[in-house]
Tab-separated table of C-alpha atoms and ligand atoms in Angstrom:
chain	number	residue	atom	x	y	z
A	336	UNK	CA	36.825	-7.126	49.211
A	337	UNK	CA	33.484	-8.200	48.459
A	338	UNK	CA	33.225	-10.756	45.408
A	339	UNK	CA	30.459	-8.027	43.732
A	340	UNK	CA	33.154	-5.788	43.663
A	341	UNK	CA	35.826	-8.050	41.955
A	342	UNK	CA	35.793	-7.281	37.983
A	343	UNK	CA	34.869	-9.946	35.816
A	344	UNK	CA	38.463	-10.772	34.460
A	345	UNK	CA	40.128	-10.972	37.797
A	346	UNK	CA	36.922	-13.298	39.356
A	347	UNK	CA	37.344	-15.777	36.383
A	348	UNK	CA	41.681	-15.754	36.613
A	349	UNK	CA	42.698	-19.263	36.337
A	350	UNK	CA	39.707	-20.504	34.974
A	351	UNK	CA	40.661	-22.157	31.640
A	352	UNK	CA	37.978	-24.024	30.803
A	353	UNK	CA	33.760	-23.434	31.820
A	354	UNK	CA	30.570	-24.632	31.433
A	355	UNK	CA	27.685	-22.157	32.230
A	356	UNK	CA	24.581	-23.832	32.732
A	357	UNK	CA	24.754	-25.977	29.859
A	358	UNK	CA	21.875	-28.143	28.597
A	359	UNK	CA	21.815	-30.593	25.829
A	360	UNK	CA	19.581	-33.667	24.535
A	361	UNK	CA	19.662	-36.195	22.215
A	362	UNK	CA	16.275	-36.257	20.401
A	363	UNK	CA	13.891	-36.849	23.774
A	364	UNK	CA	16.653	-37.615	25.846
A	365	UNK	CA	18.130	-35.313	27.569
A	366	UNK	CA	21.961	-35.624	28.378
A	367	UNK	CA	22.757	-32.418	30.356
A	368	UNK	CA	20.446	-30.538	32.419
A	369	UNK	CA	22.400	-26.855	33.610
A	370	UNK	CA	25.637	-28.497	33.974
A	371	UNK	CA	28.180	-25.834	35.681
A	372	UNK	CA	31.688	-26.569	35.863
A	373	UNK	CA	35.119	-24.603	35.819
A	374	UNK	CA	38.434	-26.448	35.403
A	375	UNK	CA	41.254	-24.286	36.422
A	376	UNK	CA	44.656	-23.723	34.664
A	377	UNK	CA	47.300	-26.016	35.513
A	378	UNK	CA	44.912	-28.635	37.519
A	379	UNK	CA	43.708	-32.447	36.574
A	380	UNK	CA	40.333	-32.747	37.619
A	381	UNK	CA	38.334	-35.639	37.883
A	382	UNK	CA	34.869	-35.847	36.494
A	383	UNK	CA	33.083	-39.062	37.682
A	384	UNK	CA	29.428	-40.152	37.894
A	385	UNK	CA	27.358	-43.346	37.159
A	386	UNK	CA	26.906	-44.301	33.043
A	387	UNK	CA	24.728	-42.559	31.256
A	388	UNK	CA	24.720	-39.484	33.592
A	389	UNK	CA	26.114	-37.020	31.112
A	390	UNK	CA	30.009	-37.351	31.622
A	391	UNK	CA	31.119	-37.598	27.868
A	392	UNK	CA	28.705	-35.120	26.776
A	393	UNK	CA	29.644	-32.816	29.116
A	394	UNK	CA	33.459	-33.565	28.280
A	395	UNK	CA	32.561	-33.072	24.592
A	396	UNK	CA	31.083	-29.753	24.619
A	397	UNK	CA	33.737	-28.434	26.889
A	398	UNK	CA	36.230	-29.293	24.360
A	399	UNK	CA	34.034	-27.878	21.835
A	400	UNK	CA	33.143	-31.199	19.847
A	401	UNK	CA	29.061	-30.602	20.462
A	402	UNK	CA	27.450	-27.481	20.689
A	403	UNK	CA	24.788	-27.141	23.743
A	404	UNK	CA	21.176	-26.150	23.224
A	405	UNK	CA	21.739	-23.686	25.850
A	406	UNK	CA	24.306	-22.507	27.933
A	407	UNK	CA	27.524	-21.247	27.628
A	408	UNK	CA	31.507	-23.062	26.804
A	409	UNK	CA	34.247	-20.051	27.279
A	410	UNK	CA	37.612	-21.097	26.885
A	411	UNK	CA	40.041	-18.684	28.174
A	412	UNK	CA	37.528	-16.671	29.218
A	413	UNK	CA	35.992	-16.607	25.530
A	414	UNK	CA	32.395	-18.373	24.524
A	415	UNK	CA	33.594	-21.030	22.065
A	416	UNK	CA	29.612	-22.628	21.842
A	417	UNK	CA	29.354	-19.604	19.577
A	418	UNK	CA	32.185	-20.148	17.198
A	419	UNK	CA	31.221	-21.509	13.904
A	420	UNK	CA	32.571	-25.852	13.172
A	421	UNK	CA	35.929	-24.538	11.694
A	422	UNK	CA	36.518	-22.330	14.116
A	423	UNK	CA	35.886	-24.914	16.488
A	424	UNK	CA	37.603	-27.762	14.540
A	425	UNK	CA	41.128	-25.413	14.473
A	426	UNK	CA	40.522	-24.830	18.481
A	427	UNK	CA	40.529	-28.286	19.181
A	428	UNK	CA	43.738	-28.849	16.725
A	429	UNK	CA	45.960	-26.132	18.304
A	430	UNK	CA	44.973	-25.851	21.747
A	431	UNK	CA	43.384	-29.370	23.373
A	432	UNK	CA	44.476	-32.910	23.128
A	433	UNK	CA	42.124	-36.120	23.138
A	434	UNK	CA	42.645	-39.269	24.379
A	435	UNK	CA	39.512	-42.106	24.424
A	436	UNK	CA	38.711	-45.569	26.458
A	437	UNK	CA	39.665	-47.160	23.351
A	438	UNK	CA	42.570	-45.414	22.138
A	439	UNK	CA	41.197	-45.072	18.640
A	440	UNK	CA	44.496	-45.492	16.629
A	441	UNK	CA	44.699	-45.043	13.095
A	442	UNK	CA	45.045	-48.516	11.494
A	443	UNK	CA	46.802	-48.277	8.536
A	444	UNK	CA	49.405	-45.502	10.352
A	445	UNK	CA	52.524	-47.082	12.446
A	446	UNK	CA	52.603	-45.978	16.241
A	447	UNK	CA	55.241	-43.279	15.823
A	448	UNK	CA	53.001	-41.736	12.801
A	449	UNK	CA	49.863	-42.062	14.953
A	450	UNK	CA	51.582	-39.767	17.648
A	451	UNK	CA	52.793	-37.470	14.782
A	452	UNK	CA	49.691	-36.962	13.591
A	453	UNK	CA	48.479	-34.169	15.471
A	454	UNK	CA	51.854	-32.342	14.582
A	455	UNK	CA	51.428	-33.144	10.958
A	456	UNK	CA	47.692	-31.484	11.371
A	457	UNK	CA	49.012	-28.740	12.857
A	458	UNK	CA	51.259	-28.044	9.849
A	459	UNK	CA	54.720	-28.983	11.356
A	460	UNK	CA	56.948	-30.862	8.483
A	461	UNK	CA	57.103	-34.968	8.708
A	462	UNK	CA	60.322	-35.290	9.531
A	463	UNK	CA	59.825	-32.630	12.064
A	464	UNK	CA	56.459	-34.440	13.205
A	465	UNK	CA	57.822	-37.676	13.616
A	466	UNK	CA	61.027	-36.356	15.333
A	467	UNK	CA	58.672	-35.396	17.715
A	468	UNK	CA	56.705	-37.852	17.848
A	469	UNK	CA	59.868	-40.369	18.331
A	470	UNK	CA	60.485	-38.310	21.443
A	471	UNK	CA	57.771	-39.771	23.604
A	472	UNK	CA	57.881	-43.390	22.899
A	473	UNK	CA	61.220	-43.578	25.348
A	474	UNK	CA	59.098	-41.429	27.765
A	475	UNK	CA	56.514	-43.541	27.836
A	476	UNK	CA	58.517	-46.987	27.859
A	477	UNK	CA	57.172	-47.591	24.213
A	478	UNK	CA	60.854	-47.833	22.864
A	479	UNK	CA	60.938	-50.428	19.837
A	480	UNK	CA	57.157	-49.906	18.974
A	481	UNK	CA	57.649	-46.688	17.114
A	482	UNK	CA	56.729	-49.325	13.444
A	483	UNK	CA	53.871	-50.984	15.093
A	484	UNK	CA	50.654	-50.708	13.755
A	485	UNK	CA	47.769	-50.565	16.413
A	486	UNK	CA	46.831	-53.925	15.537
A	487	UNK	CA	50.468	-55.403	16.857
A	488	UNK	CA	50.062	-53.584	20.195
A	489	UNK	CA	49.236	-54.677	23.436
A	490	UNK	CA	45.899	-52.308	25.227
A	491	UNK	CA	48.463	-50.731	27.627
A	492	UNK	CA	50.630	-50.252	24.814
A	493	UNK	CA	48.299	-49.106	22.175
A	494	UNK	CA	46.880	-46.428	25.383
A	495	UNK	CA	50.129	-44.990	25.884
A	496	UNK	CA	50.972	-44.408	22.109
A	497	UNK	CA	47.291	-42.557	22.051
A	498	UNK	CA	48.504	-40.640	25.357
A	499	UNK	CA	51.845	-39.368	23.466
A	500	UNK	CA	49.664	-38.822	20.624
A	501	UNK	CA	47.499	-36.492	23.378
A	502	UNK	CA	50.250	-34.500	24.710
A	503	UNK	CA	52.714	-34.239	21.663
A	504	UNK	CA	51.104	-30.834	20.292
A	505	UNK	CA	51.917	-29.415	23.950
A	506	UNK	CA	48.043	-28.881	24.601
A	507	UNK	CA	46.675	-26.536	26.875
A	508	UNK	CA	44.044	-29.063	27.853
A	509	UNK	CA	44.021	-32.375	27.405
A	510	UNK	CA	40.447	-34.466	27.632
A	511	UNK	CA	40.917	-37.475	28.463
A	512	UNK	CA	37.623	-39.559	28.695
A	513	UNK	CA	37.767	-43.029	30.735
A	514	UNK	CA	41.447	-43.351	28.885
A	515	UNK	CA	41.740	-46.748	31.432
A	516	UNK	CA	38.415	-48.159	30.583
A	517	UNK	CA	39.872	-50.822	28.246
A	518	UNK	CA	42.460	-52.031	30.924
A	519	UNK	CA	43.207	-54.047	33.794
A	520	UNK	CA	43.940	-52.282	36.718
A	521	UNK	CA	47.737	-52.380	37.002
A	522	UNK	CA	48.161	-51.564	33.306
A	523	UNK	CA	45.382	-48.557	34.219
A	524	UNK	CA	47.818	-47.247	36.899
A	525	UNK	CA	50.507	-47.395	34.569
A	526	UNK	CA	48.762	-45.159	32.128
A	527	UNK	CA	47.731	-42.641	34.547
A	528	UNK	CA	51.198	-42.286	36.123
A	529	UNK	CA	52.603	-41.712	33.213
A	530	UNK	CA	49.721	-39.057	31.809
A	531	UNK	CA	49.832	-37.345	35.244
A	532	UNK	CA	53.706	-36.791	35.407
A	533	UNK	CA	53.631	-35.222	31.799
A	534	UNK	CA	50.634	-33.276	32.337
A	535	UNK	CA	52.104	-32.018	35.139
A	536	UNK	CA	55.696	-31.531	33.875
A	537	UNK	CA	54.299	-30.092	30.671
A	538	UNK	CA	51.882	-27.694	32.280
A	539	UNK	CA	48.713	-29.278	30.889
A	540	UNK	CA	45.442	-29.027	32.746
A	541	UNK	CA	43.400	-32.132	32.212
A	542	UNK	CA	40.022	-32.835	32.239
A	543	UNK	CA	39.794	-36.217	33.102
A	544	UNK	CA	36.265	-38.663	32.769
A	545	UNK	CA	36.508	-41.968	34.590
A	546	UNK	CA	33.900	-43.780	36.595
A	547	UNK	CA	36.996	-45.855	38.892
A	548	UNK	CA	37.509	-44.046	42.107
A	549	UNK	CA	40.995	-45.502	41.606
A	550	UNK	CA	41.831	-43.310	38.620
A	551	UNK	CA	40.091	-40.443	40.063
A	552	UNK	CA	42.594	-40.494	43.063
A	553	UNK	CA	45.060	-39.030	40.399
A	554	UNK	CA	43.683	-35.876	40.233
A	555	UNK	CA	43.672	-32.837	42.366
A	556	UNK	CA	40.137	-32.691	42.332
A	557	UNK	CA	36.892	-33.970	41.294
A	558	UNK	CA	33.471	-32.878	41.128
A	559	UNK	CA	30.395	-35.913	40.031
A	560	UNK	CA	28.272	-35.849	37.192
A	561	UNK	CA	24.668	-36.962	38.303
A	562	UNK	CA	21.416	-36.690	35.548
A	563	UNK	CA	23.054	-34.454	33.631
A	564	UNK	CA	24.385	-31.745	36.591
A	565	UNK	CA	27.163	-31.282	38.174
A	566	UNK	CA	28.096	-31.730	42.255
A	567	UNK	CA	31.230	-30.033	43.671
A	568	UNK	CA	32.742	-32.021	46.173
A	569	UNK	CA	36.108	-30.027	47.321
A	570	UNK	CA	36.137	-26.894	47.406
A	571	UNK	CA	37.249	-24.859	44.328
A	572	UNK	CA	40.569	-23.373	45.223
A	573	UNK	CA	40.470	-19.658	42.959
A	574	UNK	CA	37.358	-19.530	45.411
A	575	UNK	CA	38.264	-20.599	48.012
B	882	ADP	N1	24.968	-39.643	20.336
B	882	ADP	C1	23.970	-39.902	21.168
B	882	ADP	N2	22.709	-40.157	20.704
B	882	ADP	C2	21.684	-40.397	21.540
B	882	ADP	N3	21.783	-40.429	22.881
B	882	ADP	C3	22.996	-40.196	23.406
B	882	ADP	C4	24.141	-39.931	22.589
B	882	ADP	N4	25.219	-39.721	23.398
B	882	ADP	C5	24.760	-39.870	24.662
B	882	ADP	N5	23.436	-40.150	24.673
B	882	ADP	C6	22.595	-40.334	25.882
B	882	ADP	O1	22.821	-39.223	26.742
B	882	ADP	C7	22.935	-39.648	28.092
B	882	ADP	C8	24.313	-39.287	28.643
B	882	ADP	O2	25.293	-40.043	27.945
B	882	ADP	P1	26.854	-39.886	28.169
B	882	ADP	O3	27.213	-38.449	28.181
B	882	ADP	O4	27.533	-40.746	27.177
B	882	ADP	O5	27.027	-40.482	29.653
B	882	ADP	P2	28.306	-41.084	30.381
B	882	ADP	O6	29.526	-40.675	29.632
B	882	ADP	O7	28.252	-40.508	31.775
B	882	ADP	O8	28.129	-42.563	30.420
B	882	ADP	C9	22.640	-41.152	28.103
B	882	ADP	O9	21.266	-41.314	28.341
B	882	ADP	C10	22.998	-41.558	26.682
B	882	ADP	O10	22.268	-42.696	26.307
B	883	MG	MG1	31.004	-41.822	28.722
């Protein structure tokens, strides 16, 4: 069949997450220059490229954090660059997960209500939320930390609590953006295990920034962010 002939829906089956020729700058500087990307459903890609070359812009408008100038975002097939802030703001709290170089804890919250928090957000009942929340911390061999405040954790440790704190809403897609940045390289591998089996076990496709070809290697592919576009390096597999 010739791809003209396949119907819209069908060609863009499995694609969770797209960017469309998205552009976006920062005053005078521009940050992404027709950036093209599609993530599919189920995989952990890798986006990698030199600092400053657009990666965490590009991860934040996919996720619908930053609108681009131009361009499109379509999430399940819908444009979500379009939606209006709430719209976007409730997207982001029932369907994707977040987790940052510097896991970006809430201070004042112990571990086990840090992970809860996207639960409590989402309307679920504290004891339900932390129930939930307790669930992970033996997952992620955090047992004993769940009264911990950020502050008493080790980087590794703090990391993982802001992985479980990722995953525990069951995302669709979790965005993880250089989520080993802060740590040494054994403690890095750790992490990434650990977010990889439960991405995997949970069914989560992962968009993954990181500039370490070592945390890269954890994914099933990866395409590289270079002044502000995007280079495919395997080959797409719904393409293929
Ligand atoms: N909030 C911002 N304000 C101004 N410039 C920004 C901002 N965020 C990013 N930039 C600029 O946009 C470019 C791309 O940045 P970024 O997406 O953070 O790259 P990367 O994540 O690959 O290091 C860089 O030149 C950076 O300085
Ligand atoms: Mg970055």
């Amino acid at each position: 069949m010739s791809a003209v002939n396949v119907p819209d829906t069908l060609a863009s089956r499995g694609r969770l997450v797209e960017a469309r020729d998205v552009s976006l700058s920062f005053g005078q500087t521009p940050a992404l220059r027709g950036a093209s990307l599609s993530v599919n459903a189920g995989e952990i890609l890798a986006v990698m490229g030199p600092s400053g070359s657009g990666k965490s812009t590009l991860l934040h408008c996919l996720a619908g954090i930053l609108a681009p100038d131009s361009g499109e975002i379509r999430f399940a097939g819908r444009r979500i660059d379009m939606l209006r802030e709430q719209e976007r703001s409730a997207l982001r709290r029932d369907r994707f997960g977040f987790v940052f170089q510097f896991g970006q804890l809430v201070p004042e919250l112990s571990a086990e209500e840090n992970v809860a928090l996207p639960r409590l957000l989402g309307g679920v009942r504290r004891a339900e939320a932390l129930r939930d929340a307790r669930a992970w911390f033996e997952r992620l061999e955090l047992d004993g930390l769940e009264q911990r405040r950020s502050g008493e954790l080790s980087g590794g440790q703090a990391q993982r609590v802001a992985l479980a704190r990722g995953l525990v809403a069951r995302p669709e897609v979790l965005f993880a953006d250089e989520p080993t940045g802060s740590l040494d390289s054994l403690t890095g591998e750790r992490v990434m295990d650990l977010l990889t089996a439960a991405a995997r076990e949970q069914g989560t496709t992962v968009v993954l920034v990181t500039h370490e070809p070592r945390v890269a290697a954890y994914a099933d592919r990866e395409v590289i962010v270079r002044d502000g576009k995007v280079t495919t390096l395997s080959a797409d597999p719904v393409l293929a």
